[in-house]
Structures are given as C-alpha cells and as structure tokens.
mmCIF file of C-alpha atoms in Angstrom:
data_model
loop_
_atom_site.group_PDB
_atom_site.id
_atom_site.type_symbol
_atom_site.label_atom_id
_atom_site.label_comp_id
_atom_site.label_asym_id
_atom_site.label_seq_id
_atom_site.Cartn_x
_atom_site.Cartn_y
_atom_site.Cartn_z
ATOM 1 C CA MET A 1 -73.745 -125.593 -105.971
ATOM 2 C CA SER A 2 -75.099 -128.837 -104.590
ATOM 3 C CA THR A 3 -78.699 -129.297 -103.462
ATOM 4 C CA GLN A 4 -77.461 -130.059 -99.943
ATOM 5 C CA VAL A 5 -75.737 -126.669 -99.675
ATOM 6 C CA VAL A 6 -78.862 -124.843 -100.904
ATOM 7 C CA GLU A 7 -81.024 -126.665 -98.362
ATOM 8 C CA GLN A 8 -78.590 -125.786 -95.593
ATOM 9 C CA ARG A 9 -78.788 -122.092 -96.510
ATOM 10 C CA ASN A 10 -82.585 -122.199 -96.216
ATOM 11 C CA LEU A 11 -82.496 -123.627 -92.708
ATOM 12 C CA PRO A 12 -83.267 -121.245 -89.790
ATOM 13 C CA ILE A 13 -80.221 -119.965 -87.945
ATOM 14 C CA GLU A 14 -79.539 -121.890 -84.740
ATOM 15 C CA HIS A 15 -76.889 -121.415 -82.052
ATOM 16 C CA HIS A 16 -74.858 -124.609 -81.672
ATOM 17 C CA GLY A 17 -77.849 -126.821 -82.315
ATOM 18 C CA LEU A 18 -80.184 -125.025 -79.929
ATOM 19 C CA GLY A 19 -83.745 -124.276 -80.943
ATOM 20 C CA ARG A 20 -84.890 -120.766 -81.689
ATOM 21 C CA PHE A 21 -86.273 -120.201 -78.217
ATOM 22 C CA SER A 22 -83.146 -121.491 -76.512
ATOM 23 C CA ALA A 23 -80.986 -119.418 -78.849
ATOM 24 C CA GLY A 24 -83.041 -116.326 -78.056
ATOM 25 C CA VAL A 25 -82.601 -116.935 -74.332
ATOM 26 C CA ALA A 26 -78.852 -117.396 -74.838
ATOM 27 C CA ASP A 27 -78.689 -114.121 -76.783
ATOM 28 C CA MET A 28 -80.647 -112.350 -74.053
ATOM 29 C CA PHE A 29 -78.243 -113.479 -71.343
ATOM 30 C CA ALA A 30 -75.250 -112.606 -73.517
ATOM 31 C CA LEU A 31 -76.464 -109.035 -73.937
ATOM 32 C CA ALA A 32 -77.413 -108.782 -70.273
ATOM 33 C CA GLN A 33 -73.865 -109.863 -69.433
ATOM 34 C CA ARG A 34 -72.541 -107.234 -71.822
ATOM 35 C CA ASN A 35 -74.514 -104.516 -70.021
ATOM 36 C CA LEU A 36 -73.311 -105.695 -66.613
ATOM 37 C CA ILE A 37 -69.690 -105.877 -67.792
ATOM 38 C CA SER A 38 -69.929 -102.231 -68.839
ATOM 39 C CA LEU A 39 -70.647 -101.357 -65.190
ATOM 40 C CA VAL A 40 -67.504 -103.222 -64.127
ATOM 41 C CA ARG A 41 -65.355 -101.537 -66.776
ATOM 42 C CA VAL A 42 -66.808 -98.104 -66.001
ATOM 43 C CA PRO A 43 -67.449 -98.332 -62.244
ATOM 44 C CA GLN A 44 -68.053 -94.581 -62.070
ATOM 45 C CA LEU A 45 -71.517 -95.212 -63.520
ATOM 46 C CA LEU A 46 -72.467 -97.452 -60.616
ATOM 47 C CA VAL A 47 -70.710 -95.312 -57.996
ATOM 48 C CA PHE A 48 -72.430 -92.084 -58.976
ATOM 49 C CA SER A 49 -75.805 -93.808 -59.349
ATOM 50 C CA THR A 50 -75.565 -94.962 -55.714
ATOM 51 C CA ILE A 51 -74.180 -91.714 -54.273
ATOM 52 C CA GLN A 52 -77.449 -89.887 -54.951
ATOM 53 C CA PRO A 53 -79.721 -92.229 -52.914
ATOM 54 C CA ILE A 54 -77.154 -92.261 -50.080
ATOM 55 C CA ILE A 55 -77.294 -88.463 -50.009
ATOM 56 C CA PHE A 56 -81.095 -88.653 -49.895
ATOM 57 C CA VAL A 57 -80.882 -91.042 -46.942
ATOM 58 C CA LEU A 58 -78.540 -88.776 -44.977
ATOM 59 C CA LEU A 59 -80.465 -85.631 -45.900
ATOM 60 C CA PHE A 60 -83.925 -86.886 -44.946
ATOM 61 C CA ARG A 61 -82.730 -88.971 -42.010
ATOM 62 C CA TYR A 62 -80.736 -86.271 -40.228
ATOM 63 C CA VAL A 63 -81.940 -82.943 -41.682
ATOM 64 C CA PHE A 64 -85.666 -83.312 -42.392
ATOM 65 C CA GLY A 65 -86.399 -86.325 -40.180
ATOM 66 C CA GLY A 66 -87.301 -84.283 -37.099
ATOM 67 C CA ALA A 67 -89.795 -82.164 -39.018
ATOM 68 C CA VAL A 68 -91.458 -85.123 -40.736
ATOM 69 C CA GLN A 69 -91.637 -87.280 -37.592
ATOM 70 C CA GLY A 70 -94.550 -85.245 -36.261
ATOM 71 C CA SER A 71 -96.747 -86.205 -39.228
ATOM 72 C CA LEU A 72 -96.254 -89.949 -38.693
ATOM 73 C CA PRO A 73 -98.457 -92.170 -36.515
ATOM 74 C CA PRO A 74 -97.153 -92.626 -32.958
ATOM 75 C CA GLY A 75 -94.614 -95.408 -32.586
ATOM 76 C CA VAL A 76 -93.366 -95.293 -36.203
ATOM 77 C CA PRO A 77 -89.754 -94.014 -36.330
ATOM 78 C CA TYR A 78 -89.065 -91.902 -39.414
ATOM 79 C CA VAL A 79 -86.092 -94.025 -40.457
ATOM 80 C CA GLU A 80 -88.394 -97.057 -40.690
ATOM 81 C CA TYR A 81 -90.808 -95.054 -42.823
ATOM 82 C CA LEU A 82 -88.062 -93.479 -44.943
ATOM 83 C CA MET A 83 -85.917 -96.383 -46.097
ATOM 84 C CA PRO A 84 -88.569 -98.345 -48.080
ATOM 85 C CA GLY A 85 -89.353 -95.100 -49.897
ATOM 86 C CA VAL A 86 -85.659 -94.615 -50.647
ATOM 87 C CA PHE A 87 -85.481 -98.162 -52.034
ATOM 88 C CA VAL A 88 -88.294 -97.357 -54.460
ATOM 89 C CA GLN A 89 -86.787 -93.964 -55.303
ATOM 90 C CA THR A 90 -83.444 -95.644 -56.083
ATOM 91 C CA ALA A 91 -85.112 -98.121 -58.443
ATOM 92 C CA THR A 92 -87.009 -95.268 -60.121
ATOM 93 C CA PHE A 93 -83.994 -93.068 -60.782
ATOM 94 C CA GLY A 94 -81.871 -96.106 -61.660
ATOM 95 C CA ALA A 95 -84.216 -96.943 -64.538
ATOM 96 C CA LEU A 96 -82.967 -93.801 -66.245
ATOM 97 C CA GLY A 97 -79.923 -95.860 -67.207
ATOM 98 C CA SER A 98 -82.090 -97.861 -69.626
ATOM 99 C CA ALA A 99 -83.056 -94.697 -71.510
ATOM 100 C CA ILE A 100 -79.515 -93.330 -71.653
ATOM 101 C CA GLY A 101 -77.957 -96.690 -72.539
ATOM 102 C CA LEU A 102 -80.322 -97.474 -75.403
ATOM 103 C CA ALA A 103 -80.188 -93.889 -76.699
ATOM 104 C CA THR A 104 -76.387 -94.161 -76.736
ATOM 105 C CA ASP A 105 -76.562 -97.455 -78.649
ATOM 106 C CA VAL A 106 -78.931 -95.886 -81.183
ATOM 107 C CA LYS A 107 -76.737 -92.835 -81.705
ATOM 108 C CA SER A 108 -73.538 -94.868 -82.031
ATOM 109 C CA GLY A 109 -75.077 -97.260 -84.557
ATOM 110 C CA LEU A 110 -74.552 -100.285 -82.322
ATOM 111 C CA LEU A 111 -78.171 -101.408 -82.646
ATOM 112 C CA GLU A 112 -77.789 -101.520 -86.436
ATOM 113 C CA ARG A 113 -74.789 -103.814 -86.012
ATOM 114 C CA PHE A 114 -76.806 -106.023 -83.668
ATOM 115 C CA ARG A 115 -79.495 -106.370 -86.334
ATOM 116 C CA SER A 116 -76.899 -107.569 -88.846
ATOM 117 C CA LEU A 117 -75.851 -110.422 -86.557
ATOM 118 C CA PRO A 118 -77.518 -113.867 -86.502
ATOM 119 C CA MET A 119 -79.214 -113.251 -83.185
ATOM 120 C CA ALA A 120 -82.724 -112.865 -81.847
ATOM 121 C CA ARG A 121 -83.915 -109.274 -82.226
ATOM 122 C CA SER A 122 -85.874 -109.481 -78.986
ATOM 123 C CA ALA A 123 -82.617 -110.117 -77.117
ATOM 124 C CA VAL A 124 -81.513 -106.489 -77.453
ATOM 125 C CA LEU A 125 -84.382 -105.178 -75.315
ATOM 126 C CA THR A 126 -84.802 -108.161 -73.012
ATOM 127 C CA GLY A 127 -81.036 -108.263 -72.446
ATOM 128 C CA ARG A 128 -81.024 -104.570 -71.563
ATOM 129 C CA THR A 129 -83.882 -104.878 -69.067
ATOM 130 C CA LEU A 130 -82.429 -108.073 -67.587
ATOM 131 C CA GLY A 131 -79.072 -106.341 -67.126
ATOM 132 C CA ASP A 132 -80.838 -103.464 -65.372
ATOM 133 C CA LEU A 133 -82.520 -106.009 -63.113
ATOM 134 C CA GLY A 134 -79.116 -107.412 -62.169
ATOM 135 C CA ARG A 135 -77.871 -103.905 -61.386
ATOM 136 C CA ASN A 136 -80.947 -103.285 -59.225
ATOM 137 C CA VAL A 137 -80.196 -106.420 -57.202
ATOM 138 C CA PHE A 138 -76.752 -105.069 -56.343
ATOM 139 C CA VAL A 139 -78.012 -101.540 -55.596
ATOM 140 C CA THR A 140 -80.843 -102.867 -53.410
ATOM 141 C CA ILE A 141 -78.397 -104.902 -51.318
ATOM 142 C CA LEU A 142 -76.154 -101.843 -50.994
ATOM 143 C CA MET A 143 -79.049 -99.618 -49.905
ATOM 144 C CA LEU A 144 -80.178 -102.215 -47.355
ATOM 145 C CA ILE A 145 -76.703 -102.060 -45.847
ATOM 146 C CA VAL A 146 -76.848 -98.244 -45.800
ATOM 147 C CA GLY A 147 -80.266 -98.446 -44.157
ATOM 148 C CA PHE A 148 -78.994 -100.732 -41.408
ATOM 149 C CA LEU A 149 -76.123 -98.322 -40.758
ATOM 150 C CA VAL A 150 -78.543 -95.422 -40.163
ATOM 151 C CA GLY A 151 -80.857 -97.422 -37.910
ATOM 152 C CA PHE A 152 -83.326 -99.133 -40.248
ATOM 153 C CA ARG A 153 -84.457 -102.613 -39.232
ATOM 154 C CA ILE A 154 -86.670 -105.162 -40.986
ATOM 155 C CA LEU A 155 -89.519 -105.986 -38.611
ATOM 156 C CA THR A 156 -91.443 -108.628 -40.555
ATOM 157 C CA PRO A 157 -90.861 -112.378 -41.074
ATOM 158 C CA ALA A 158 -88.237 -113.389 -43.626
ATOM 159 C CA TRP A 159 -90.750 -114.586 -46.239
ATOM 160 C CA GLU A 160 -92.668 -111.318 -46.059
ATOM 161 C CA ALA A 161 -89.507 -109.221 -46.329
ATOM 162 C CA THR A 162 -88.393 -111.346 -49.298
ATOM 163 C CA CYS A 163 -91.709 -110.602 -51.029
ATOM 164 C CA GLY A 164 -91.061 -106.910 -50.433
ATOM 165 C CA VAL A 165 -87.642 -107.082 -52.094
ATOM 166 C CA LEU A 166 -89.031 -109.097 -55.027
ATOM 167 C CA LEU A 167 -91.826 -106.553 -55.511
ATOM 168 C CA LEU A 168 -89.237 -103.784 -55.498
ATOM 169 C CA LEU A 169 -87.181 -105.556 -58.175
ATOM 170 C CA PHE A 170 -90.282 -106.199 -60.281
ATOM 171 C CA PHE A 171 -91.146 -102.507 -60.047
ATOM 172 C CA GLY A 172 -87.651 -101.586 -61.232
ATOM 173 C CA TYR A 173 -87.955 -104.079 -64.099
ATOM 174 C CA MET A 174 -91.211 -102.437 -65.177
ATOM 175 C CA LEU A 175 -89.574 -99.007 -65.156
ATOM 176 C CA SER A 176 -86.763 -100.331 -67.359
ATOM 177 C CA TRP A 177 -89.305 -100.990 -70.117
ATOM 178 C CA ILE A 178 -90.760 -97.497 -69.793
ATOM 179 C CA PHE A 179 -87.387 -95.801 -70.054
ATOM 180 C CA ALA A 180 -86.170 -98.190 -72.740
ATOM 181 C CA THR A 181 -89.056 -96.831 -74.808
ATOM 182 C CA VAL A 182 -87.991 -93.264 -73.983
ATOM 183 C CA GLY A 183 -84.403 -94.004 -75.018
ATOM 184 C CA LEU A 184 -85.449 -95.538 -78.342
ATOM 185 C CA TRP A 185 -87.804 -92.671 -79.162
ATOM 186 C CA THR A 186 -85.283 -89.935 -78.406
ATOM 187 C CA GLY A 187 -82.192 -91.625 -79.853
ATOM 188 C CA ASP A 188 -79.875 -89.226 -78.021
ATOM 189 C CA PRO A 189 -78.573 -89.659 -74.447
ATOM 190 C CA GLU A 190 -78.837 -85.969 -73.503
ATOM 191 C CA THR A 191 -82.373 -85.742 -74.871
ATOM 192 C CA ALA A 192 -83.330 -88.995 -73.135
ATOM 193 C CA GLN A 193 -82.146 -87.650 -69.791
ATOM 194 C CA ALA A 194 -84.021 -84.371 -70.303
ATOM 195 C CA ALA A 195 -87.195 -86.191 -71.394
ATOM 196 C CA ALA A 196 -87.103 -88.526 -68.386
ATOM 197 C CA PHE A 197 -86.979 -85.828 -65.718
ATOM 198 C CA PRO A 198 -90.591 -84.593 -66.198
ATOM 199 C CA ILE A 199 -91.662 -88.208 -65.643
ATOM 200 C CA LEU A 200 -89.416 -88.912 -62.669
ATOM 201 C CA ALA A 201 -89.855 -85.723 -60.632
ATOM 202 C CA PRO A 202 -93.658 -85.848 -60.086
ATOM 203 C CA LEU A 203 -93.637 -89.598 -59.494
ATOM 204 C CA VAL A 204 -90.890 -89.521 -56.850
ATOM 205 C CA PHE A 205 -91.490 -86.270 -55.010
ATOM 206 C CA ALA A 206 -95.312 -86.188 -55.176
ATOM 207 C CA SER A 207 -95.490 -89.588 -53.503
ATOM 208 C CA SER A 208 -95.457 -91.259 -50.117
ATOM 209 C CA ALA A 209 -91.790 -92.193 -50.525
ATOM 210 C CA PHE A 210 -90.513 -89.526 -48.115
ATOM 211 C CA VAL A 211 -93.568 -88.027 -46.384
ATOM 212 C CA PRO A 212 -97.124 -89.219 -45.673
ATOM 213 C CA VAL A 213 -99.688 -88.298 -48.296
ATOM 214 C CA SER A 214 -101.875 -86.785 -45.561
ATOM 215 C CA SER A 215 -99.325 -83.963 -45.138
ATOM 216 C CA MET A 216 -99.827 -82.806 -48.755
ATOM 217 C CA PRO A 217 -102.444 -80.330 -50.062
ATOM 218 C CA SER A 218 -105.861 -81.907 -50.567
ATOM 219 C CA TRP A 219 -105.795 -81.319 -54.342
ATOM 220 C CA LEU A 220 -102.589 -83.357 -54.607
ATOM 221 C CA GLN A 221 -103.493 -86.227 -52.311
ATOM 222 C CA GLY A 222 -105.613 -88.117 -54.838
ATOM 223 C CA PHE A 223 -102.747 -88.345 -57.332
ATOM 224 C CA ALA A 224 -100.092 -88.972 -54.693
ATOM 225 C CA GLU A 225 -102.063 -91.771 -53.033
ATOM 226 C CA HIS A 226 -102.646 -93.905 -56.125
ATOM 227 C CA GLN A 227 -99.700 -93.311 -58.447
ATOM 228 C CA PRO A 228 -97.267 -96.244 -58.938
ATOM 229 C CA VAL A 229 -94.355 -94.960 -56.834
ATOM 230 C CA SER A 230 -96.624 -94.294 -53.837
ATOM 231 C CA VAL A 231 -98.436 -97.630 -53.890
ATOM 232 C CA THR A 232 -95.169 -99.529 -54.369
ATOM 233 C CA ALA A 233 -93.459 -97.590 -51.564
ATOM 234 C CA SER A 234 -96.425 -98.287 -49.274
ATOM 235 C CA ALA A 235 -96.471 -101.968 -50.267
ATOM 236 C CA VAL A 236 -92.721 -102.438 -49.721
ATOM 237 C CA ARG A 237 -92.960 -100.490 -46.454
ATOM 238 C CA GLY A 238 -95.709 -102.753 -45.165
ATOM 239 C CA LEU A 239 -93.827 -105.888 -46.222
ATOM 240 C CA LEU A 240 -90.611 -104.752 -44.507
ATOM 241 C CA ILE A 241 -91.803 -103.080 -41.297
ATOM 242 C CA GLY A 242 -95.425 -104.203 -40.967
ATOM 243 C CA GLN A 243 -98.789 -102.513 -41.109
ATOM 244 C CA ILE A 244 -98.699 -98.785 -40.286
ATOM 245 C CA PRO A 245 -101.701 -97.555 -38.265
ATOM 246 C CA GLY A 246 -104.114 -95.335 -40.119
ATOM 247 C CA VAL A 247 -103.251 -96.441 -43.677
ATOM 248 C CA ALA A 248 -104.758 -99.005 -46.034
ATOM 249 C CA SER A 249 -103.799 -102.654 -45.652
ATOM 250 C CA THR A 250 -100.482 -103.812 -47.065
ATOM 251 C CA SER A 251 -102.195 -106.416 -49.264
ATOM 252 C CA TRP A 252 -104.237 -103.683 -50.954
ATOM 253 C CA TYR A 253 -101.092 -101.735 -51.793
ATOM 254 C CA VAL A 254 -99.426 -104.914 -53.077
ATOM 255 C CA ILE A 255 -102.373 -105.577 -55.389
ATOM 256 C CA GLN A 256 -102.278 -102.002 -56.705
ATOM 257 C CA SER A 257 -98.510 -102.167 -57.261
ATOM 258 C CA LEU A 258 -98.748 -105.449 -59.164
ATOM 259 C CA PHE A 259 -101.573 -104.002 -61.249
ATOM 260 C CA TRP A 260 -99.431 -100.994 -62.164
ATOM 261 C CA CYS A 261 -96.380 -103.143 -62.959
ATOM 262 C CA VAL A 262 -98.169 -105.697 -65.118
ATOM 263 C CA GLY A 263 -100.275 -103.052 -66.867
ATOM 264 C CA LEU A 264 -97.358 -100.756 -67.696
ATOM 265 C CA ILE A 265 -95.195 -103.634 -68.954
ATOM 266 C CA ALA A 266 -98.088 -104.734 -71.172
ATOM 267 C CA ILE A 267 -98.201 -101.208 -72.627
ATOM 268 C CA PHE A 268 -94.547 -100.220 -72.907
ATOM 269 C CA ALA A 269 -92.907 -103.541 -73.844
ATOM 270 C CA PRO A 270 -94.817 -103.692 -77.180
ATOM 271 C CA LEU A 271 -94.141 -99.975 -77.731
ATOM 272 C CA ALA A 272 -90.420 -100.511 -77.184
ATOM 273 C CA VAL A 273 -90.351 -103.528 -79.520
ATOM 274 C CA ARG A 274 -92.257 -101.632 -82.208
ATOM 275 C CA ARG A 275 -89.958 -98.634 -81.940
ATOM 276 C CA TYR A 276 -86.878 -100.866 -82.058
ATOM 277 C CA ARG A 277 -88.108 -102.476 -85.278
ATOM 278 C CA THR A 278 -88.705 -99.106 -86.959
ATOM 279 C CA LYS A 279 -85.814 -97.152 -85.435
ATOM 280 C CA VAL A 280 -82.941 -99.292 -86.603
#
C-alpha cells in the first residue's frame, strides 16, 4: 500500500470538500428533511396532531367561553385571550413527537446505523429538533387560520406580532430538546408517551393558557403564574393582542419566557447529547 493511500485514510472525513462544520450543517439539514418527509409520507401524524388543538379551540370558544368571560378584565373578548394560549398549548403537545420519534429510532436500531455512517453525530439530535421546528411553523400557520375563523384578530403592529410568533417557535424548539431527552432515556415509544404526560398535563392545564391565574386556588397561583407555559402564553398574548389590564407588562413576560427557554436548552441539550452517546 502506498504512502499516499495511508495518508488519505488518516484524513478527517469531509463531505464533497466541505469542512467539518459545513458537513455537520449539511447532515443536520439532511436529517431534518428526513423527519419532515416522514410527515408527508404519513400525513395522518400531522392531521391527528392538529385535530386536538382545533377541538380545544371549539370546546373552549363555544362551550366554556361564556363561563370564563366573567373572569377576564372588561373589554377583553375570551377568543382574544384564548387563542395565544392555544398556540402555546399546540407547541407543547407537539413536542411529544420528538420523544416518540427518537424512542422509535432507538428501538428500531436506526440510531446505531446512523452512528456507523460518516456523518456528524450531533446532526441526529439537531436534525430532529430542526425538523420539529419546521413542523411547528406549519402548525402555527394552520392554527392562526383557525383562530381567524373563530373570531381571533391580531391587534398589535406587524413587528410586534412577528416577535410573538418567533417567541412561540423558540419555545417549541426548547421543548423539542426536553422531549428528545425523554425519548432517548426511555427508548420505547409507548413508554415515552406515558412518561411525557405527567410533564405536559400540569404545565398546560395549570397555566394561564385557557383561564386567568387569578381564577385558580391561591395555593396554585404561585406555580401557575411563573411556570414556562404560563409566562410564554402571557408573553405571546401581549405581543399579539396588546397589554391586558391588571396583569404584568408584556416585556416582563417576554424576559421570563426567554429565560426559561435559554435555561432549559442549556440543561437538556447536553443531557440529550450525553444520553445519545451512551445509548447507542
């Protein structure tokens, strides 16, 4: 074997002449595309994931809306209060797909095959979360359309409403890392779904997504006011419909939401990477 061949074997793997960073980015987008293609090939996954939030909209808008309206400040229609909370709830429940998808890949042995390929290991997790972000963009647009059909209107300037949508997507991206960790730790889709529910239920239903925190028992209000779903729902609500009388300023909720998102990504992204390295 010639010296030239030996030297070539010792060179780092590159994708068509790209550097390692560029190759890693290319791998990430390739896997994100793979996750999005799976939604196209199995559209039932996307359909059923959007049916649930639509049912929540119809249920709270037309069944519980009259009862909740009395607890809102005067001049704030319930549909305007409800829809930003539904947007956040949709992103929260949608993140469950990260746990189920990664747990399925672990159980099927697909992650082991990924590790045998000349690709960046980080691309498996970043591609999954990026694909979930792309799905959230589509679902958010769909839910905005549903909201307009039931009477919701954006009342703030375009730049402010855009910041609200971006914050919502960032929140969903953060949740993808949390549930990616859950999926890797469980390694089974049924177990991942069961393990996620005790996390999702208190965050969504003990929050300001559907009803004001002031209507809850006093012992629950402290948790409900400051947990990530509540502060994000309040921040998105303020950015889409404006400041609601009697609540903290929108900027304060935005700061809290960003703090939660950045802090939780800083915790769960390393946990997910560590578990991926030891799991497969």
